[in-house]
Amino acid sequence: MSRGPDAATLLRRALERHADAAGCDVSVCVRDSTRWASATFAGARHTVALTLRDDPAGGLWLKALAEADLPLRGHLVADVVTLSVTRHDEDLLVTLEALTVEV
């Protein structure tokens, strides 16, 4: 019996939908997911690689991402932090870290 997509897959899909709604063409790859827990919560930390156009829409989307509502079934995106941004030709290569919590 399938349990459905994991948090990393749901996060990738949510980032793609959010970027598409903002008019951004983005390629998303979740590089690593590590289980995480505190005294009261369980979830995962995800390292995410993004490639998007270095244009005004992409820049605005990236700036707003930390405050974005990224709904995931069965999980909450508690935090999104931009770790690095590198310009390569006409693209931005971005590394993010996201924390998801099981609900």
PDB file of N, CA and C in Angstrom:
ATOM      1  N   MET A   1       0.839  -1.176   0.000  1.00  0.00           N
ATOM      2  CA  MET A   1       0.000   0.000   0.000  1.00  0.00           C
ATOM      3  C   MET A   1       0.884   1.239   0.000  1.00  0.00           C
ATOM      4  N   SER A   2       0.609   2.145  -0.887  1.00  0.00           N
ATOM      5  CA  SER A   2       1.394   3.380  -1.008  1.00  0.00           C
ATOM      6  C   SER A   2       0.949   4.403   0.026  1.00  0.00           C
ATOM      7  N   ARG A   3       1.922   5.071   0.625  1.00  0.00           N
ATOM      8  CA  ARG A   3       1.620   6.113   1.608  1.00  0.00           C
ATOM      9  C   ARG A   3       1.527   7.483   0.950  1.00  0.00           C
ATOM     10  N   GLY A   4       1.744   7.545  -0.339  1.00  0.00           N
ATOM     11  CA  GLY A   4       1.714   8.826  -1.030  1.00  0.00           C
ATOM     12  C   GLY A   4       3.097   9.448  -1.053  1.00  0.00           C
ATOM     13  N   PRO A   5       3.198  10.609  -1.679  1.00  0.00           N
ATOM     14  CA  PRO A   5       4.502  11.258  -1.816  1.00  0.00           C
ATOM     15  C   PRO A   5       5.064  11.701  -0.468  1.00  0.00           C
ATOM     16  N   ASP A   6       6.390  11.665  -0.360  1.00  0.00           N
ATOM     17  CA  ASP A   6       7.041  12.113   0.870  1.00  0.00           C
ATOM     18  C   ASP A   6       7.123  13.639   0.904  1.00  0.00           C
ATOM     19  N   ALA A   7       7.592  14.178   2.033  1.00  0.00           N
ATOM     20  CA  ALA A   7       7.653  15.637   2.214  1.00  0.00           C
ATOM     21  C   ALA A   7       8.544  16.297   1.171  1.00  0.00           C
ATOM     22  N   ALA A   8       9.635  15.655   0.775  1.00  0.00           N
ATOM     23  CA  ALA A   8      10.541  16.243  -0.218  1.00  0.00           C
ATOM     24  C   ALA A   8       9.837  16.409  -1.566  1.00  0.00           C
ATOM     25  N   THR A   9       9.083  15.398  -1.975  1.00  0.00           N
ATOM     26  CA  THR A   9       8.337  15.480  -3.235  1.00  0.00           C
ATOM     27  C   THR A   9       7.253  16.546  -3.157  1.00  0.00           C
ATOM     28  N   LEU A  10       6.534  16.588  -2.041  1.00  0.00           N
ATOM     29  CA  LEU A  10       5.492  17.605  -1.859  1.00  0.00           C
ATOM     30  C   LEU A  10       6.090  19.008  -1.867  1.00  0.00           C
ATOM     31  N   LEU A  11       7.265  19.176  -1.247  1.00  0.00           N
ATOM     32  CA  LEU A  11       7.937  20.473  -1.224  1.00  0.00           C
ATOM     33  C   LEU A  11       8.339  20.894  -2.634  1.00  0.00           C
ATOM     34  N   ARG A  12       8.916  19.984  -3.400  1.00  0.00           N
ATOM     35  CA  ARG A  12       9.306  20.293  -4.783  1.00  0.00           C
ATOM     36  C   ARG A  12       8.092  20.746  -5.589  1.00  0.00           C
ATOM     37  N   ARG A  13       7.001  20.009  -5.479  1.00  0.00           N
ATOM     38  CA  ARG A  13       5.785  20.361  -6.220  1.00  0.00           C
ATOM     39  C   ARG A  13       5.232  21.722  -5.783  1.00  0.00           C
ATOM     40  N   ALA A  14       5.256  21.995  -4.475  1.00  0.00           N
ATOM     41  CA  ALA A  14       4.742  23.275  -3.965  1.00  0.00           C
ATOM     42  C   ALA A  14       5.592  24.440  -4.457  1.00  0.00           C
ATOM     43  N   LEU A  15       6.912  24.271  -4.482  1.00  0.00           N
ATOM     44  CA  LEU A  15       7.790  25.326  -4.999  1.00  0.00           C
ATOM     45  C   LEU A  15       7.519  25.571  -6.481  1.00  0.00           C
ATOM     46  N   GLU A  16       7.341  24.504  -7.245  1.00  0.00           N
ATOM     47  CA  GLU A  16       7.051  24.647  -8.679  1.00  0.00           C
ATOM     48  C   GLU A  16       5.723  25.370  -8.905  1.00  0.00           C
ATOM     49  N   ARG A  17       4.684  24.999  -8.139  1.00  0.00           N
ATOM     50  CA  ARG A  17       3.370  25.665  -8.271  1.00  0.00           C
ATOM     51  C   ARG A  17       3.461  27.141  -7.890  1.00  0.00           C
ATOM     52  N   HIS A  18       4.165  27.429  -6.796  1.00  0.00           N
ATOM     53  CA  HIS A  18       4.296  28.808  -6.315  1.00  0.00           C
ATOM     54  C   HIS A  18       5.040  29.658  -7.342  1.00  0.00           C
ATOM     55  N   ALA A  19       6.106  29.127  -7.910  1.00  0.00           N
ATOM     56  CA  ALA A  19       6.867  29.857  -8.931  1.00  0.00           C
ATOM     57  C   ALA A  19       6.024  30.068 -10.183  1.00  0.00           C
ATOM     58  N   ASP A  20       5.298  29.043 -10.593  1.00  0.00           N
ATOM     59  CA  ASP A  20       4.448  29.152 -11.779  1.00  0.00           C
ATOM     60  C   ASP A  20       3.387  30.237 -11.589  1.00  0.00           C
ATOM     61  N   ALA A  21       2.799  30.305 -10.405  1.00  0.00           N
ATOM     62  CA  ALA A  21       1.784  31.325 -10.115  1.00  0.00           C
ATOM     63  C   ALA A  21       2.373  32.731 -10.168  1.00  0.00           C
ATOM     64  N   ALA A  22       3.680  32.848  -9.898  1.00  0.00           N
ATOM     65  CA  ALA A  22       4.359  34.147  -9.939  1.00  0.00           C
ATOM     66  C   ALA A  22       4.932  34.452 -11.321  1.00  0.00           C
ATOM     67  N   GLY A  23       4.715  33.562 -12.282  1.00  0.00           N
ATOM     68  CA  GLY A  23       5.217  33.779 -13.632  1.00  0.00           C
ATOM     69  C   GLY A  23       6.678  33.437 -13.803  1.00  0.00           C
ATOM     70  N   CYS A  24       7.198  32.563 -12.943  1.00  0.00           N
ATOM     71  CA  CYS A  24       8.614  32.170 -13.007  1.00  0.00           C
ATOM     72  C   CYS A  24       8.736  30.744 -13.531  1.00  0.00           C
ATOM     73  N   ASP A  25       9.693  30.549 -14.415  1.00  0.00           N
ATOM     74  CA  ASP A  25      10.027  29.218 -14.889  1.00  0.00           C
ATOM     75  C   ASP A  25      11.176  28.739 -14.021  1.00  0.00           C
ATOM     76  N   VAL A  26      10.927  27.720 -13.197  1.00  0.00           N
ATOM     77  CA  VAL A  26      11.937  27.264 -12.251  1.00  0.00           C
ATOM     78  C   VAL A  26      12.109  25.754 -12.375  1.00  0.00           C
ATOM     79  N   SER A  27      13.344  25.316 -12.205  1.00  0.00           N
ATOM     80  CA  SER A  27      13.662  23.898 -12.127  1.00  0.00           C
ATOM     81  C   SER A  27      14.056  23.622 -10.680  1.00  0.00           C
ATOM     82  N   VAL A  28      13.407  22.658 -10.048  1.00  0.00           N
ATOM     83  CA  VAL A  28      13.613  22.380  -8.625  1.00  0.00           C
ATOM     84  C   VAL A  28      14.144  20.967  -8.459  1.00  0.00           C
ATOM     85  N   CYS A  29      15.181  20.829  -7.643  1.00  0.00           N
ATOM     86  CA  CYS A  29      15.734  19.524  -7.307  1.00  0.00           C
ATOM     87  C   CYS A  29      15.988  19.490  -5.803  1.00  0.00           C
ATOM     88  N   VAL A  30      15.328  18.565  -5.099  1.00  0.00           N
ATOM     89  CA  VAL A  30      15.605  18.386  -3.675  1.00  0.00           C
ATOM     90  C   VAL A  30      16.827  17.485  -3.590  1.00  0.00           C
ATOM     91  N   ARG A  31      17.948  18.068  -3.150  1.00  0.00           N
ATOM     92  CA  ARG A  31      19.216  17.334  -3.121  1.00  0.00           C
ATOM     93  C   ARG A  31      19.322  16.376  -1.947  1.00  0.00           C
ATOM     94  N   ASP A  32      18.805  16.808  -0.790  1.00  0.00           N
ATOM     95  CA  ASP A  32      18.992  16.012   0.416  1.00  0.00           C
ATOM     96  C   ASP A  32      17.847  16.277   1.378  1.00  0.00           C
ATOM     97  N   SER A  33      17.398  15.247   2.046  1.00  0.00           N
ATOM     98  CA  SER A  33      16.400  15.375   3.105  1.00  0.00           C
ATOM     99  C   SER A  33      16.878  14.564   4.296  1.00  0.00           C
ATOM    100  N   THR A  34      16.859  15.203   5.455  1.00  0.00           N
ATOM    101  CA  THR A  34      17.317  14.566   6.684  1.00  0.00           C
ATOM    102  C   THR A  34      16.219  14.666   7.728  1.00  0.00           C
ATOM    103  N   ARG A  35      15.892  13.540   8.349  1.00  0.00           N
ATOM    104  CA  ARG A  35      14.889  13.553   9.413  1.00  0.00           C
ATOM    105  C   ARG A  35      15.334  14.508  10.512  1.00  0.00           C
ATOM    106  N   TRP A  36      14.361  15.169  11.118  1.00  0.00           N
ATOM    107  CA  TRP A  36      14.619  16.167  12.150  1.00  0.00           C
ATOM    108  C   TRP A  36      13.540  16.028  13.214  1.00  0.00           C
ATOM    109  N   ALA A  37      13.890  16.260  14.475  1.00  0.00           N
ATOM    110  CA  ALA A  37      12.892  16.227  15.545  1.00  0.00           C
ATOM    111  C   ALA A  37      13.328  17.132  16.682  1.00  0.00           C
ATOM    112  N   SER A  38      12.341  17.729  17.338  1.00  0.00           N
ATOM    113  CA  SER A  38      12.560  18.477  18.573  1.00  0.00           C
ATOM    114  C   SER A  38      11.761  17.749  19.652  1.00  0.00           C
ATOM    115  N   ALA A  39      11.644  18.344  20.812  1.00  0.00           N
ATOM    116  CA  ALA A  39      10.882  17.707  21.889  1.00  0.00           C
ATOM    117  C   ALA A  39       9.405  17.551  21.525  1.00  0.00           C
ATOM    118  N   THR A  40       8.895  18.436  20.674  1.00  0.00           N
ATOM    119  CA  THR A  40       7.459  18.416  20.368  1.00  0.00           C
ATOM    120  C   THR A  40       7.117  18.191  18.896  1.00  0.00           C
ATOM    121  N   PHE A  41       8.081  18.300  17.996  1.00  0.00           N
ATOM    122  CA  PHE A  41       7.789  18.204  16.566  1.00  0.00           C
ATOM    123  C   PHE A  41       8.711  17.205  15.884  1.00  0.00           C
ATOM    124  N   ALA A  42       8.230  16.653  14.770  1.00  0.00           N
ATOM    125  CA  ALA A  42       9.044  15.789  13.915  1.00  0.00           C
ATOM    126  C   ALA A  42       8.874  16.272  12.483  1.00  0.00           C
ATOM    127  N   GLY A  43       9.920  16.130  11.709  1.00  0.00           N
ATOM    128  CA  GLY A  43       9.852  16.567  10.322  1.00  0.00           C
ATOM    129  C   GLY A  43      11.151  16.267   9.610  1.00  0.00           C
ATOM    130  N   ALA A  44      11.530  17.167   8.694  1.00  0.00           N
ATOM    131  CA  ALA A  44      12.755  16.963   7.919  1.00  0.00           C
ATOM    132  C   ALA A  44      13.337  18.301   7.482  1.00  0.00           C
ATOM    133  N   ARG A  45      14.665  18.319   7.336  1.00  0.00           N
ATOM    134  CA  ARG A  45      15.376  19.453   6.735  1.00  0.00           C
ATOM    135  C   ARG A  45      15.716  19.048   5.307  1.00  0.00           C
ATOM    136  N   HIS A  46      15.447  19.966   4.389  1.00  0.00           N
ATOM    137  CA  HIS A  46      15.646  19.685   2.967  1.00  0.00           C
ATOM    138  C   HIS A  46      16.612  20.706   2.377  1.00  0.00           C
ATOM    139  N   THR A  47      17.591  20.230   1.635  1.00  0.00           N
ATOM    140  CA  THR A  47      18.449  21.104   0.845  1.00  0.00           C
ATOM    141  C   THR A  47      17.924  21.048  -0.582  1.00  0.00           C
ATOM    142  N   VAL A  48      17.610  22.231  -1.121  1.00  0.00           N
ATOM    143  CA  VAL A  48      16.937  22.331  -2.412  1.00  0.00           C
ATOM    144  C   VAL A  48      17.786  23.164  -3.363  1.00  0.00           C
ATOM    145  N   ALA A  49      17.956  22.688  -4.591  1.00  0.00           N
ATOM    146  CA  ALA A  49      18.641  23.446  -5.642  1.00  0.00           C
ATOM    147  C   ALA A  49      17.595  23.929  -6.635  1.00  0.00           C
ATOM    148  N   LEU A  50      17.649  25.218  -6.958  1.00  0.00           N
ATOM    149  CA  LEU A  50      16.729  25.823  -7.924  1.00  0.00           C
ATOM    150  C   LEU A  50      17.527  26.453  -9.045  1.00  0.00           C
ATOM    151  N   THR A  51      16.977  26.432 -10.225  1.00  0.00           N
ATOM    152  CA  THR A  51      17.496  27.217 -11.339  1.00  0.00           C
ATOM    153  C   THR A  51      16.332  28.022 -11.882  1.00  0.00           C
ATOM    154  N   LEU A  52      16.506  29.346 -11.974  1.00  0.00           N
ATOM    155  CA  LEU A  52      15.472  30.202 -12.528  1.00  0.00           C
ATOM    156  C   LEU A  52      16.104  31.338 -13.298  1.00  0.00           C
ATOM    157  N   ARG A  53      15.315  31.969 -14.150  1.00  0.00           N
ATOM    158  CA  ARG A  53      15.802  33.083 -14.971  1.00  0.00           C
ATOM    159  C   ARG A  53      16.162  34.257 -14.078  1.00  0.00           C
ATOM    160  N   ASP A  54      17.267  34.914 -14.423  1.00  0.00           N
ATOM    161  CA  ASP A  54      17.691  36.127 -13.717  1.00  0.00           C
ATOM    162  C   ASP A  54      16.941  37.306 -14.331  1.00  0.00           C
ATOM    163  N   ASP A  55      15.663  37.428 -13.973  1.00  0.00           N
ATOM    164  CA  ASP A  55      14.824  38.512 -14.477  1.00  0.00           C
ATOM    165  C   ASP A  55      14.032  39.094 -13.301  1.00  0.00           C
ATOM    166  N   PRO A  56      13.313  40.195 -13.506  1.00  0.00           N
ATOM    167  CA  PRO A  56      12.584  40.811 -12.389  1.00  0.00           C
ATOM    168  C   PRO A  56      11.604  39.858 -11.696  1.00  0.00           C
ATOM    169  N   ALA A  57      10.867  39.062 -12.457  1.00  0.00           N
ATOM    170  CA  ALA A  57       9.901  38.140 -11.845  1.00  0.00           C
ATOM    171  C   ALA A  57      10.608  37.116 -10.960  1.00  0.00           C
ATOM    172  N   GLY A  58      11.719  36.584 -11.439  1.00  0.00           N
ATOM    173  CA  GLY A  58      12.474  35.609 -10.658  1.00  0.00           C
ATOM    174  C   GLY A  58      13.037  36.210  -9.386  1.00  0.00           C
ATOM    175  N   GLY A  59      13.573  37.417  -9.492  1.00  0.00           N
ATOM    176  CA  GLY A  59      14.119  38.087  -8.315  1.00  0.00           C
ATOM    177  C   GLY A  59      13.059  38.381  -7.271  1.00  0.00           C
ATOM    178  N   LEU A  60      11.895  38.849  -7.714  1.00  0.00           N
ATOM    179  CA  LEU A  60      10.798  39.131  -6.778  1.00  0.00           C
ATOM    180  C   LEU A  60      10.289  37.853  -6.122  1.00  0.00           C
ATOM    181  N   TRP A  61      10.169  36.790  -6.915  1.00  0.00           N
ATOM    182  CA  TRP A  61       9.710  35.519  -6.361  1.00  0.00           C
ATOM    183  C   TRP A  61      10.677  35.015  -5.296  1.00  0.00           C
ATOM    184  N   LEU A  62      11.960  35.084  -5.593  1.00  0.00           N
ATOM    185  CA  LEU A  62      12.959  34.594  -4.649  1.00  0.00           C
ATOM    186  C   LEU A  62      12.943  35.405  -3.353  1.00  0.00           C
ATOM    187  N   LYS A  63      12.809  36.732  -3.464  1.00  0.00           N
ATOM    188  CA  LYS A  63      12.760  37.577  -2.262  1.00  0.00           C
ATOM    189  C   LYS A  63      11.548  37.261  -1.398  1.00  0.00           C
ATOM    190  N   ALA A  64      10.425  36.941  -2.022  1.00  0.00           N
ATOM    191  CA  ALA A  64       9.185  36.681  -1.284  1.00  0.00           C
ATOM    192  C   ALA A  64       9.093  35.247  -0.758  1.00  0.00           C
ATOM    193  N   LEU A  65       9.992  34.385  -1.169  1.00  0.00           N
ATOM    194  CA  LEU A  65       9.879  32.964  -0.849  1.00  0.00           C
ATOM    195  C   LEU A  65       9.920  32.674   0.650  1.00  0.00           C
ATOM    196  N   ALA A  66      10.716  33.405   1.409  1.00  0.00           N
ATOM    197  CA  ALA A  66      10.835  33.149   2.849  1.00  0.00           C
ATOM    198  C   ALA A  66       9.506  33.329   3.577  1.00  0.00           C
ATOM    199  N   GLU A  67       8.629  34.171   3.041  1.00  0.00           N
ATOM    200  CA  GLU A  67       7.329  34.427   3.673  1.00  0.00           C
ATOM    201  C   GLU A  67       6.182  33.717   2.959  1.00  0.00           C
ATOM    202  N   ALA A  68       6.497  32.905   1.983  1.00  0.00           N
ATOM    203  CA  ALA A  68       5.465  32.271   1.153  1.00  0.00           C
ATOM    204  C   ALA A  68       4.701  31.193   1.917  1.00  0.00           C
ATOM    205  N   ASP A  69       3.441  31.044   1.565  1.00  0.00           N
ATOM    206  CA  ASP A  69       2.618  29.948   2.067  1.00  0.00           C
ATOM    207  C   ASP A  69       2.757  28.801   1.068  1.00  0.00           C
ATOM    208  N   LEU A  70       3.394  27.731   1.495  1.00  0.00           N
ATOM    209  CA  LEU A  70       3.614  26.571   0.632  1.00  0.00           C
ATOM    210  C   LEU A  70       2.875  25.380   1.234  1.00  0.00           C
ATOM    211  N   PRO A  71       1.607  25.201   0.872  1.00  0.00           N
ATOM    212  CA  PRO A  71       0.831  24.119   1.486  1.00  0.00           C
ATOM    213  C   PRO A  71       1.308  22.736   1.048  1.00  0.00           C
ATOM    214  N   LEU A  72       1.497  21.868   2.038  1.00  0.00           N
ATOM    215  CA  LEU A  72       1.872  20.475   1.802  1.00  0.00           C
ATOM    216  C   LEU A  72       0.899  19.599   2.583  1.00  0.00           C
ATOM    217  N   ARG A  73       0.350  18.602   1.951  1.00  0.00           N
ATOM    218  CA  ARG A  73      -0.565  17.687   2.642  1.00  0.00           C
ATOM    219  C   ARG A  73       0.185  16.927   3.740  1.00  0.00           C
ATOM    220  N   GLY A  74      -0.277  17.080   4.985  1.00  0.00           N
ATOM    221  CA  GLY A  74       0.313  16.360   6.105  1.00  0.00           C
ATOM    222  C   GLY A  74       1.570  16.983   6.673  1.00  0.00           C
ATOM    223  N   HIS A  75       1.976  18.128   6.134  1.00  0.00           N
ATOM    224  CA  HIS A  75       3.203  18.787   6.582  1.00  0.00           C
ATOM    225  C   HIS A  75       3.002  20.296   6.568  1.00  0.00           C
ATOM    226  N   LEU A  76       3.831  20.973   7.318  1.00  0.00           N
ATOM    227  CA  LEU A  76       3.863  22.431   7.352  1.00  0.00           C
ATOM    228  C   LEU A  76       5.280  22.865   6.997  1.00  0.00           C
ATOM    229  N   VAL A  77       5.414  23.833   6.099  1.00  0.00           N
ATOM    230  CA  VAL A  77       6.737  24.398   5.812  1.00  0.00           C
ATOM    231  C   VAL A  77       6.988  25.456   6.881  1.00  0.00           C
ATOM    232  N   ALA A  78       7.855  25.131   7.832  1.00  0.00           N
ATOM    233  CA  ALA A  78       8.101  26.009   8.974  1.00  0.00           C
ATOM    234  C   ALA A  78       9.122  27.091   8.670  1.00  0.00           C
ATOM    235  N   ASP A  79      10.040  26.825   7.733  1.00  0.00           N
ATOM    236  CA  ASP A  79      11.108  27.788   7.461  1.00  0.00           C
ATOM    237  C   ASP A  79      11.695  27.526   6.082  1.00  0.00           C
ATOM    238  N   VAL A  80      12.026  28.609   5.388  1.00  0.00           N
ATOM    239  CA  VAL A  80      12.755  28.533   4.117  1.00  0.00           C
ATOM    240  C   VAL A  80      13.848  29.590   4.173  1.00  0.00           C
ATOM    241  N   VAL A  81      15.090  29.174   3.982  1.00  0.00           N
ATOM    242  CA  VAL A  81      16.238  30.073   4.041  1.00  0.00           C
ATOM    243  C   VAL A  81      17.043  29.935   2.755  1.00  0.00           C
ATOM    244  N   THR A  82      17.405  31.068   2.156  1.00  0.00           N
ATOM    245  CA  THR A  82      18.276  31.058   0.982  1.00  0.00           C
ATOM    246  C   THR A  82      19.717  30.947   1.463  1.00  0.00           C
ATOM    247  N   LEU A  83      20.407  29.888   1.064  1.00  0.00           N
ATOM    248  CA  LEU A  83      21.798  29.673   1.463  1.00  0.00           C
ATOM    249  C   LEU A  83      22.778  30.323   0.496  1.00  0.00           C
ATOM    250  N   SER A  84      22.465  30.266  -0.807  1.00  0.00           N
ATOM    251  CA  SER A  84      23.363  30.876  -1.791  1.00  0.00           C
ATOM    252  C   SER A  84      22.614  31.194  -3.073  1.00  0.00           C
ATOM    253  N   VAL A  85      23.102  32.226  -3.764  1.00  0.00           N
ATOM    254  CA  VAL A  85      22.587  32.607  -5.081  1.00  0.00           C
ATOM    255  C   VAL A  85      23.792  32.901  -5.958  1.00  0.00           C
ATOM    256  N   THR A  86      23.883  32.226  -7.095  1.00  0.00           N
ATOM    257  CA  THR A  86      24.979  32.426  -8.035  1.00  0.00           C
ATOM    258  C   THR A  86      24.386  32.732  -9.403  1.00  0.00           C
ATOM    259  N   ARG A  87      24.926  33.742 -10.054  1.00  0.00           N
ATOM    260  CA  ARG A  87      24.485  34.056 -11.417  1.00  0.00           C
ATOM    261  C   ARG A  87      25.325  33.247 -12.403  1.00  0.00           C
ATOM    262  N   HIS A  88      24.640  32.630 -13.360  1.00  0.00           N
ATOM    263  CA  HIS A  88      25.308  31.851 -14.389  1.00  0.00           C
ATOM    264  C   HIS A  88      24.601  32.154 -15.705  1.00  0.00           C
ATOM    265  N   ASP A  89      25.281  32.887 -16.581  1.00  0.00           N
ATOM    266  CA  ASP A  89      24.684  33.351 -17.836  1.00  0.00           C
ATOM    267  C   ASP A  89      23.408  34.133 -17.521  1.00  0.00           C
ATOM    268  N   GLU A  90      22.264  33.660 -17.991  1.00  0.00           N
ATOM    269  CA  GLU A  90      20.998  34.365 -17.760  1.00  0.00           C
ATOM    270  C   GLU A  90      20.171  33.724 -16.650  1.00  0.00           C
ATOM    271  N   ASP A  91      20.795  32.856 -15.872  1.00  0.00           N
ATOM    272  CA  ASP A  91      20.075  32.130 -14.823  1.00  0.00           C
ATOM    273  C   ASP A  91      20.620  32.446 -13.439  1.00  0.00           C
ATOM    274  N   LEU A  92      19.780  32.176 -12.440  1.00  0.00           N
ATOM    275  CA  LEU A  92      20.200  32.187 -11.046  1.00  0.00           C
ATOM    276  C   LEU A  92      20.228  30.738 -10.575  1.00  0.00           C
ATOM    277  N   LEU A  93      21.327  30.347  -9.960  1.00  0.00           N
ATOM    278  CA  LEU A  93      21.445  29.031  -9.344  1.00  0.00           C
ATOM    279  C   LEU A  93      21.325  29.263  -7.843  1.00  0.00           C
ATOM    280  N   VAL A  94      20.312  28.705  -7.234  1.00  0.00           N
ATOM    281  CA  VAL A  94      19.960  29.010  -5.854  1.00  0.00           C
ATOM    282  C   VAL A  94      19.975  27.733  -5.025  1.00  0.00           C
ATOM    283  N   THR A  95      20.518  27.828  -3.815  1.00  0.00           N
ATOM    284  CA  THR A  95      20.434  26.736  -2.855  1.00  0.00           C
ATOM    285  C   THR A  95      19.622  27.223  -1.663  1.00  0.00           C
ATOM    286  N   LEU A  96      18.602  26.459  -1.314  1.00  0.00           N
ATOM    287  CA  LEU A  96      17.724  26.769  -0.188  1.00  0.00           C
ATOM    288  C   LEU A  96      17.804  25.661   0.848  1.00  0.00           C
ATOM    289  N   GLU A  97      17.438  26.007   2.071  1.00  0.00           N
ATOM    290  CA  GLU A  97      17.177  24.998   3.082  1.00  0.00           C
ATOM    291  C   GLU A  97      15.755  25.219   3.569  1.00  0.00           C
ATOM    292  N   ALA A  98      14.985  24.154   3.634  1.00  0.00           N
ATOM    293  CA  ALA A  98      13.601  24.239   4.103  1.00  0.00           C
ATOM    294  C   ALA A  98      13.403  23.238   5.234  1.00  0.00           C
ATOM    295  N   LEU A  99      12.609  23.642   6.211  1.00  0.00           N
ATOM    296  CA  LEU A  99      12.248  22.768   7.320  1.00  0.00           C
ATOM    297  C   LEU A  99      10.762  22.454   7.206  1.00  0.00           C
ATOM    298  N   THR A 100      10.434  21.170   7.106  1.00  0.00           N
ATOM    299  CA  THR A 100       9.034  20.758   7.100  1.00  0.00           C
ATOM    300  C   THR A 100       8.739  20.025   8.401  1.00  0.00           C
ATOM    301  N   VAL A 101       7.520  20.232   8.900  1.00  0.00           N
ATOM    302  CA  VAL A 101       7.085  19.624  10.151  1.00  0.00           C
ATOM    303  C   VAL A 101       5.825  18.815   9.871  1.00  0.00           C
ATOM    304  N   GLU A 102       5.770  17.620  10.414  1.00  0.00           N
ATOM    305  CA  GLU A 102       4.591  16.772  10.243  1.00  0.00           C
ATOM    306  C   GLU A 102       3.440  17.320  11.081  1.00  0.00           C
ATOM    307  N   VAL A 103       2.243  17.347  10.478  1.00  0.00           N
ATOM    308  CA  VAL A 103       1.056  17.818  11.216  1.00  0.00           C
ATOM    309  C   VAL A 103       0.005  16.725  11.277  1.00  0.00           C
TER     310      VAL A 103
END
